């Protein structure tokens, strides 16, 4: 893949989202142009948990950081089976013991010229995350965050992990503890 | 916590007798009062072969200098409170574009469900946008190197990488390349590990340990040779001519130590001509 500008990658990310929705392999949220740097607290709403509707692979969250995922064409051959890749993905996770969603995708990370065919797994994270700098300005400590997305990408040819990310996005629902219906848009859990 | 040049009483020396790091001990129960001056320590280093420790009470000791926390660390047996604690130092600098240090891969005890980290960071210092890189340990010895960008509004994006061996030293670096599509870049031993698209101009660097819940050990033990430490702390900023790596704490007065609970955690620096090494520890843990 030729070198792309950030804007082009974001467009690709949007295209990936549309592709995913169209393919039906993963259910994706509508793209929101809101960047994390300027993210505001989402308005409260209700959603159904993983028990009844699988949360989408957080393609948008990765695209915002320069990782572009695109759904692989149907029938794309792989050396590593999805089950094998899933075992690898779960073994590298701390508390992610349940696969919320998965798919075969091509991954382009951080502007690399190459793409990698990967099995992508979205896990039920919930790890406590480092939460930012010391507040040298004098305000109090940061509020501890718990991850509400975790993604592991396993090379579908080599079987090795090529990307493992987790994080907290206020625009996403909290993942733990799983309940049938929960209210969102509250302060991130601590 | 900063001390004058004559206050430290132990040091690490390499095979050539070069003083690598040193520190003062204030409350270590296995040590007597400070009695060696910095000059005496340097003289002792000059005559040493191999890594050794100079003690004010016992002279040379045979303990390996890098025998730090390992396994599952030291359980401080404190109450689980879920709060954030930080122990380190920061350096305001408006033109900064990189921070690096040789970071010890200490392995502390981590309370179930929590995390301990040690890192170098660039931050804008006002909106609390940040980019950091270092080691991370979850409970049950689950270790990774990690990078993270985030802000104070509850956003965090973490990349996890292969852990480095416990008690090894890793050169960790966060660099900012203005105008690049992926301006924040993370290096381990000079090798690029990851990048992030994230938009802020750094104006401060920080180097710190961080824990969640008092039940988790702050990296480092209070006994000699068991600290979590960073050596060769440097920041990159333009100088004349060109840019270059500069001491994190130039002229003794450009960096500021922070410790969110001094009764639980300790912090000190090595007072060489420039304060370029930092030590932190947990007062409940000797190792």
Short mmCIF file of N, CA, C and O in Angstrom, two decimals, chain B residues 154-227:
data_model
loop_
_atom_site.label_atom_id
_atom_site.label_comp_id
_atom_site.label_asym_id
_atom_site.label_seq_id
_atom_site.Cartn_x
_atom_site.Cartn_y
_atom_site.Cartn_z
N UNK B 154 -10.90 10.93 29.93
CA UNK B 154 -11.28 9.52 30.01
C UNK B 154 -10.95 8.71 28.78
O UNK B 154 -11.48 7.63 28.60
N UNK B 155 -10.07 9.24 27.94
CA UNK B 155 -9.66 8.49 26.76
C UNK B 155 -8.26 7.92 26.97
O UNK B 155 -7.36 8.62 27.46
N UNK B 156 -8.06 6.66 26.62
CA UNK B 156 -6.74 6.04 26.67
C UNK B 156 -6.66 4.98 25.59
O UNK B 156 -7.63 4.23 25.37
N UNK B 157 -5.52 4.93 24.91
CA UNK B 157 -5.29 3.93 23.87
C UNK B 157 -3.92 3.33 24.12
O UNK B 157 -2.90 4.02 24.06
N UNK B 158 -3.91 2.05 24.44
CA UNK B 158 -2.69 1.38 24.86
C UNK B 158 -2.29 0.31 23.86
O UNK B 158 -3.13 -0.49 23.44
N UNK B 159 -1.04 0.31 23.49
CA UNK B 159 -0.49 -0.79 22.69
C UNK B 159 0.41 -1.63 23.59
O UNK B 159 1.22 -1.09 24.35
N UNK B 160 0.25 -2.93 23.50
CA UNK B 160 1.04 -3.84 24.32
C UNK B 160 2.08 -4.54 23.45
O UNK B 160 1.78 -4.98 22.34
N UNK B 161 3.29 -4.64 24.00
CA UNK B 161 4.39 -5.27 23.28
C UNK B 161 5.01 -6.36 24.17
O UNK B 161 4.69 -6.47 25.35
N UNK B 162 5.91 -7.09 23.59
CA UNK B 162 6.58 -8.17 24.32
C UNK B 162 7.35 -7.62 25.52
O UNK B 162 8.07 -6.62 25.40
N UNK B 163 7.20 -8.28 26.67
CA UNK B 163 7.90 -7.85 27.88
C UNK B 163 9.40 -8.07 27.75
O UNK B 163 9.85 -8.97 27.03
N UNK B 164 10.15 -7.24 28.43
CA UNK B 164 11.59 -7.42 28.52
C UNK B 164 11.93 -8.21 29.78
O UNK B 164 11.15 -8.24 30.73
N UNK B 165 13.09 -8.86 29.82
CA UNK B 165 13.44 -9.68 30.98
C UNK B 165 13.44 -8.87 32.28
O UNK B 165 13.91 -7.73 32.31
N UNK B 166 12.89 -9.49 33.31
CA UNK B 166 12.88 -8.85 34.62
C UNK B 166 14.32 -8.53 35.04
O UNK B 166 15.21 -9.35 34.88
N UNK B 167 14.48 -7.34 35.56
CA UNK B 167 15.77 -6.82 36.06
C UNK B 167 16.75 -6.43 34.97
O UNK B 167 17.89 -6.07 35.27
N UNK B 168 16.32 -6.51 33.72
CA UNK B 168 17.19 -5.97 32.66
C UNK B 168 16.97 -4.47 32.57
O UNK B 168 16.00 -3.93 33.11
N UNK B 169 17.87 -3.81 31.90
CA UNK B 169 17.73 -2.38 31.64
C UNK B 169 17.29 -2.18 30.20
O UNK B 169 17.85 -2.79 29.30
N UNK B 170 16.31 -1.34 30.01
CA UNK B 170 15.83 -1.06 28.66
C UNK B 170 15.93 0.43 28.38
O UNK B 170 15.49 1.25 29.18
N UNK B 171 16.49 0.76 27.26
CA UNK B 171 16.48 2.15 26.81
C UNK B 171 15.11 2.43 26.20
O UNK B 171 14.77 1.89 25.16
N UNK B 172 14.33 3.25 26.87
CA UNK B 172 12.97 3.55 26.41
C UNK B 172 12.91 5.01 25.99
O UNK B 172 13.56 5.87 26.59
N UNK B 173 12.14 5.28 24.96
CA UNK B 173 12.12 6.64 24.40
C UNK B 173 10.77 6.93 23.79
O UNK B 173 10.18 6.09 23.11
N UNK B 174 10.28 8.13 24.03
CA UNK B 174 9.12 8.68 23.32
C UNK B 174 9.61 9.88 22.54
O UNK B 174 10.25 10.77 23.12
N UNK B 175 9.34 9.89 21.26
CA UNK B 175 9.74 11.02 20.44
C UNK B 175 8.53 11.62 19.73
O UNK B 175 7.58 10.90 19.41
N UNK B 176 8.61 12.89 19.51
CA UNK B 176 7.55 13.61 18.80
C UNK B 176 8.14 14.23 17.54
O UNK B 176 9.13 14.96 17.61
N UNK B 177 7.52 13.88 16.40
CA UNK B 177 7.97 14.42 15.12
C UNK B 177 6.88 15.34 14.61
O UNK B 177 5.85 14.87 14.10
N UNK B 178 7.09 16.61 14.77
CA UNK B 178 6.06 17.59 14.39
C UNK B 178 5.71 17.48 12.91
O UNK B 178 6.59 17.40 12.06
N UNK B 179 4.44 17.43 12.65
CA UNK B 179 3.97 17.41 11.27
C UNK B 179 3.88 16.04 10.64
O UNK B 179 3.34 15.89 9.54
N UNK B 180 4.40 15.01 11.32
CA UNK B 180 4.35 13.66 10.77
C UNK B 180 2.94 13.10 10.92
O UNK B 180 2.19 13.50 11.80
N UNK B 181 2.60 12.13 10.06
CA UNK B 181 1.28 11.53 10.16
C UNK B 181 1.13 10.73 11.45
O UNK B 181 0.04 10.60 11.98
N UNK B 182 2.22 10.16 11.92
CA UNK B 182 2.24 9.43 13.19
C UNK B 182 3.31 10.07 14.07
O UNK B 182 4.43 9.56 14.16
N UNK B 183 2.99 11.19 14.68
CA UNK B 183 4.05 11.99 15.31
C UNK B 183 4.65 11.39 16.58
O UNK B 183 5.78 11.72 16.93
N UNK B 184 3.90 10.54 17.26
CA UNK B 184 4.44 9.97 18.51
C UNK B 184 4.98 8.58 18.24
O UNK B 184 4.27 7.69 17.75
N UNK B 185 6.25 8.39 18.58
CA UNK B 185 6.97 7.17 18.24
C UNK B 185 7.68 6.63 19.48
O UNK B 185 8.22 7.39 20.28
N UNK B 186 7.67 5.30 19.58
CA UNK B 186 8.19 4.64 20.77
C UNK B 186 9.36 3.76 20.38
O UNK B 186 9.24 2.93 19.47
N UNK B 187 10.46 3.92 21.10
CA UNK B 187 11.67 3.18 20.77
C UNK B 187 12.13 2.37 21.97
O UNK B 187 12.11 2.84 23.12
N UNK B 188 12.57 1.15 21.67
CA UNK B 188 13.19 0.29 22.67
C UNK B 188 14.59 -0.02 22.18
O UNK B 188 14.74 -0.65 21.13
N UNK B 189 15.59 0.42 22.92
CA UNK B 189 16.96 0.22 22.47
C UNK B 189 17.22 0.83 21.12
O UNK B 189 18.01 0.29 20.33
N UNK B 190 16.54 1.91 20.82
CA UNK B 190 16.74 2.59 19.55
C UNK B 190 15.95 2.01 18.40
O UNK B 190 16.04 2.52 17.28
N UNK B 191 15.18 0.97 18.66
CA UNK B 191 14.40 0.32 17.60
C UNK B 191 12.94 0.72 17.74
O UNK B 191 12.35 0.60 18.82
N UNK B 192 12.36 1.17 16.65
CA UNK B 192 10.97 1.60 16.67
C UNK B 192 10.04 0.44 17.02
O UNK B 192 10.10 -0.62 16.41
N UNK B 193 9.19 0.67 18.03
CA UNK B 193 8.26 -0.37 18.46
C UNK B 193 6.82 -0.07 18.02
O UNK B 193 6.04 -0.98 17.78
N UNK B 194 6.46 1.19 18.01
CA UNK B 194 5.10 1.56 17.66
C UNK B 194 4.99 3.05 17.43
O UNK B 194 5.91 3.81 17.73
N UNK B 195 3.85 3.44 16.87
CA UNK B 195 3.60 4.86 16.59
C UNK B 195 2.14 5.15 16.87
O UNK B 195 1.31 4.25 16.89
N UNK B 196 1.85 6.42 17.05
CA UNK B 196 0.47 6.83 17.24
C UNK B 196 0.19 8.11 16.48
O UNK B 196 1.02 9.02 16.44
N UNK B 197 -1.00 8.17 15.92
CA UNK B 197 -1.49 9.45 15.43
C UNK B 197 -2.16 10.12 16.63
O UNK B 197 -3.14 9.60 17.16
N UNK B 198 -1.61 11.20 17.06
CA UNK B 198 -2.20 11.90 18.19
C UNK B 198 -1.72 13.33 18.10
O UNK B 198 -0.56 13.58 17.79
N UNK B 199 -2.60 14.25 18.38
CA UNK B 199 -2.30 15.63 18.08
C UNK B 199 -2.20 16.48 19.34
O UNK B 199 -3.20 16.85 19.93
N UNK B 200 -0.97 16.74 19.74
CA UNK B 200 -0.71 17.77 20.75
C UNK B 200 0.76 18.13 20.69
O UNK B 200 1.59 17.35 20.21
N UNK B 201 1.08 19.29 21.15
CA UNK B 201 2.46 19.74 21.20
C UNK B 201 3.00 19.55 22.61
O UNK B 201 2.46 20.14 23.56
N UNK B 202 4.02 18.73 22.79
CA UNK B 202 4.51 18.48 24.15
C UNK B 202 5.15 19.72 24.76
O UNK B 202 5.78 20.52 24.07
N UNK B 203 4.95 19.86 26.05
CA UNK B 203 5.54 20.99 26.77
C UNK B 203 6.10 20.55 28.12
O UNK B 203 6.47 21.39 28.94
N UNK B 204 6.14 19.25 28.32
CA UNK B 204 6.65 18.75 29.59
C UNK B 204 6.99 17.28 29.42
O UNK B 204 6.33 16.57 28.66
N UNK B 205 8.00 16.84 30.11
CA UNK B 205 8.30 15.41 30.15
C UNK B 205 8.19 14.92 31.58
O UNK B 205 8.40 15.68 32.53
N UNK B 206 7.84 13.65 31.71
CA UNK B 206 7.74 13.05 33.03
C UNK B 206 8.38 11.66 32.98
O UNK B 206 8.33 10.98 31.96
N UNK B 207 8.94 11.25 34.10
CA UNK B 207 9.47 9.90 34.26
C UNK B 207 9.00 9.43 35.63
O UNK B 207 9.28 10.08 36.64
N UNK B 208 8.27 8.31 35.66
CA UNK B 208 7.60 7.99 36.91
C UNK B 208 7.23 6.51 37.01
O UNK B 208 7.15 5.80 36.00
N UNK B 209 6.99 6.09 38.24
CA UNK B 209 6.28 4.86 38.50
C UNK B 209 4.84 5.20 38.84
O UNK B 209 4.54 6.32 39.26
N UNK B 210 3.94 4.24 38.65
CA UNK B 210 2.52 4.52 38.85
C UNK B 210 1.84 3.23 39.27
O UNK B 210 2.09 2.17 38.69
N UNK B 211 1.01 3.32 40.28
CA UNK B 211 0.27 2.14 40.73
C UNK B 211 -1.19 2.50 40.96
O UNK B 211 -1.55 3.68 41.06
N UNK B 212 -1.99 1.46 41.05
CA UNK B 212 -3.40 1.63 41.39
C UNK B 212 -3.70 0.76 42.60
O UNK B 212 -3.43 -0.43 42.57
N UNK B 213 -4.22 1.40 43.61
CA UNK B 213 -4.52 0.81 44.90
C UNK B 213 -3.27 0.70 45.77
O UNK B 213 -2.21 0.30 45.30
N UNK B 214 -3.41 1.06 47.01
CA UNK B 214 -2.28 0.92 47.94
C UNK B 214 -1.89 -0.54 48.12
O UNK B 214 -0.81 -0.83 48.62
N UNK B 215 -2.77 -1.45 47.73
CA UNK B 215 -2.44 -2.87 47.85
C UNK B 215 -1.40 -3.30 46.83
O UNK B 215 -0.86 -4.40 46.94
N UNK B 216 -1.12 -2.47 45.85
CA UNK B 216 -0.09 -2.76 44.85
C UNK B 216 1.22 -2.12 45.27
O UNK B 216 1.24 -0.99 45.77
N UNK B 217 2.31 -2.82 45.05
CA UNK B 217 3.62 -2.30 45.39
C UNK B 217 4.06 -1.23 44.40
O UNK B 217 4.04 -1.48 43.18
N UNK B 218 4.47 -0.08 44.91
CA UNK B 218 5.15 0.86 44.03
C UNK B 218 6.45 0.20 43.59
O UNK B 218 7.15 -0.38 44.43
N UNK B 219 6.79 0.25 42.31
CA UNK B 219 8.03 -0.41 41.88
C UNK B 219 9.22 0.02 42.71
O UNK B 219 9.44 1.20 42.95
N UNK B 220 9.99 -0.96 43.16
CA UNK B 220 11.20 -0.68 43.93
C UNK B 220 11.07 -1.06 45.39
O UNK B 220 10.01 -0.90 46.00
N UNK B 221 12.16 -1.59 45.93
CA UNK B 221 12.24 -1.85 47.36
C UNK B 221 13.18 -0.85 48.01
O UNK B 221 14.00 -0.23 47.32
N UNK B 222 13.08 -0.68 49.31
CA UNK B 222 13.85 0.38 49.96
C UNK B 222 15.28 -0.02 50.28
O UNK B 222 16.11 0.80 50.65
N UNK B 223 15.62 -1.30 50.18
CA UNK B 223 16.99 -1.70 50.47
C UNK B 223 17.90 -1.39 49.28
O UNK B 223 17.46 -1.30 48.14
N UNK B 224 19.18 -1.29 49.60
CA UNK B 224 20.15 -1.02 48.54
C UNK B 224 20.02 -2.06 47.44
O UNK B 224 19.79 -3.23 47.68
N UNK B 225 20.19 -1.61 46.24
CA UNK B 225 20.15 -2.40 45.00
C UNK B 225 18.76 -2.88 44.63
O UNK B 225 18.60 -3.64 43.68
N UNK B 226 17.74 -2.46 45.34
CA UNK B 226 16.40 -2.94 45.01
C UNK B 226 15.46 -1.83 44.53
O UNK B 226 14.27 -2.03 44.44
N UNK B 227 15.99 -0.68 44.27
CA UNK B 227 15.14 0.39 43.77
C UNK B 227 14.67 0.12 42.35
O UNK B 227 15.33 -0.57 41.58
#
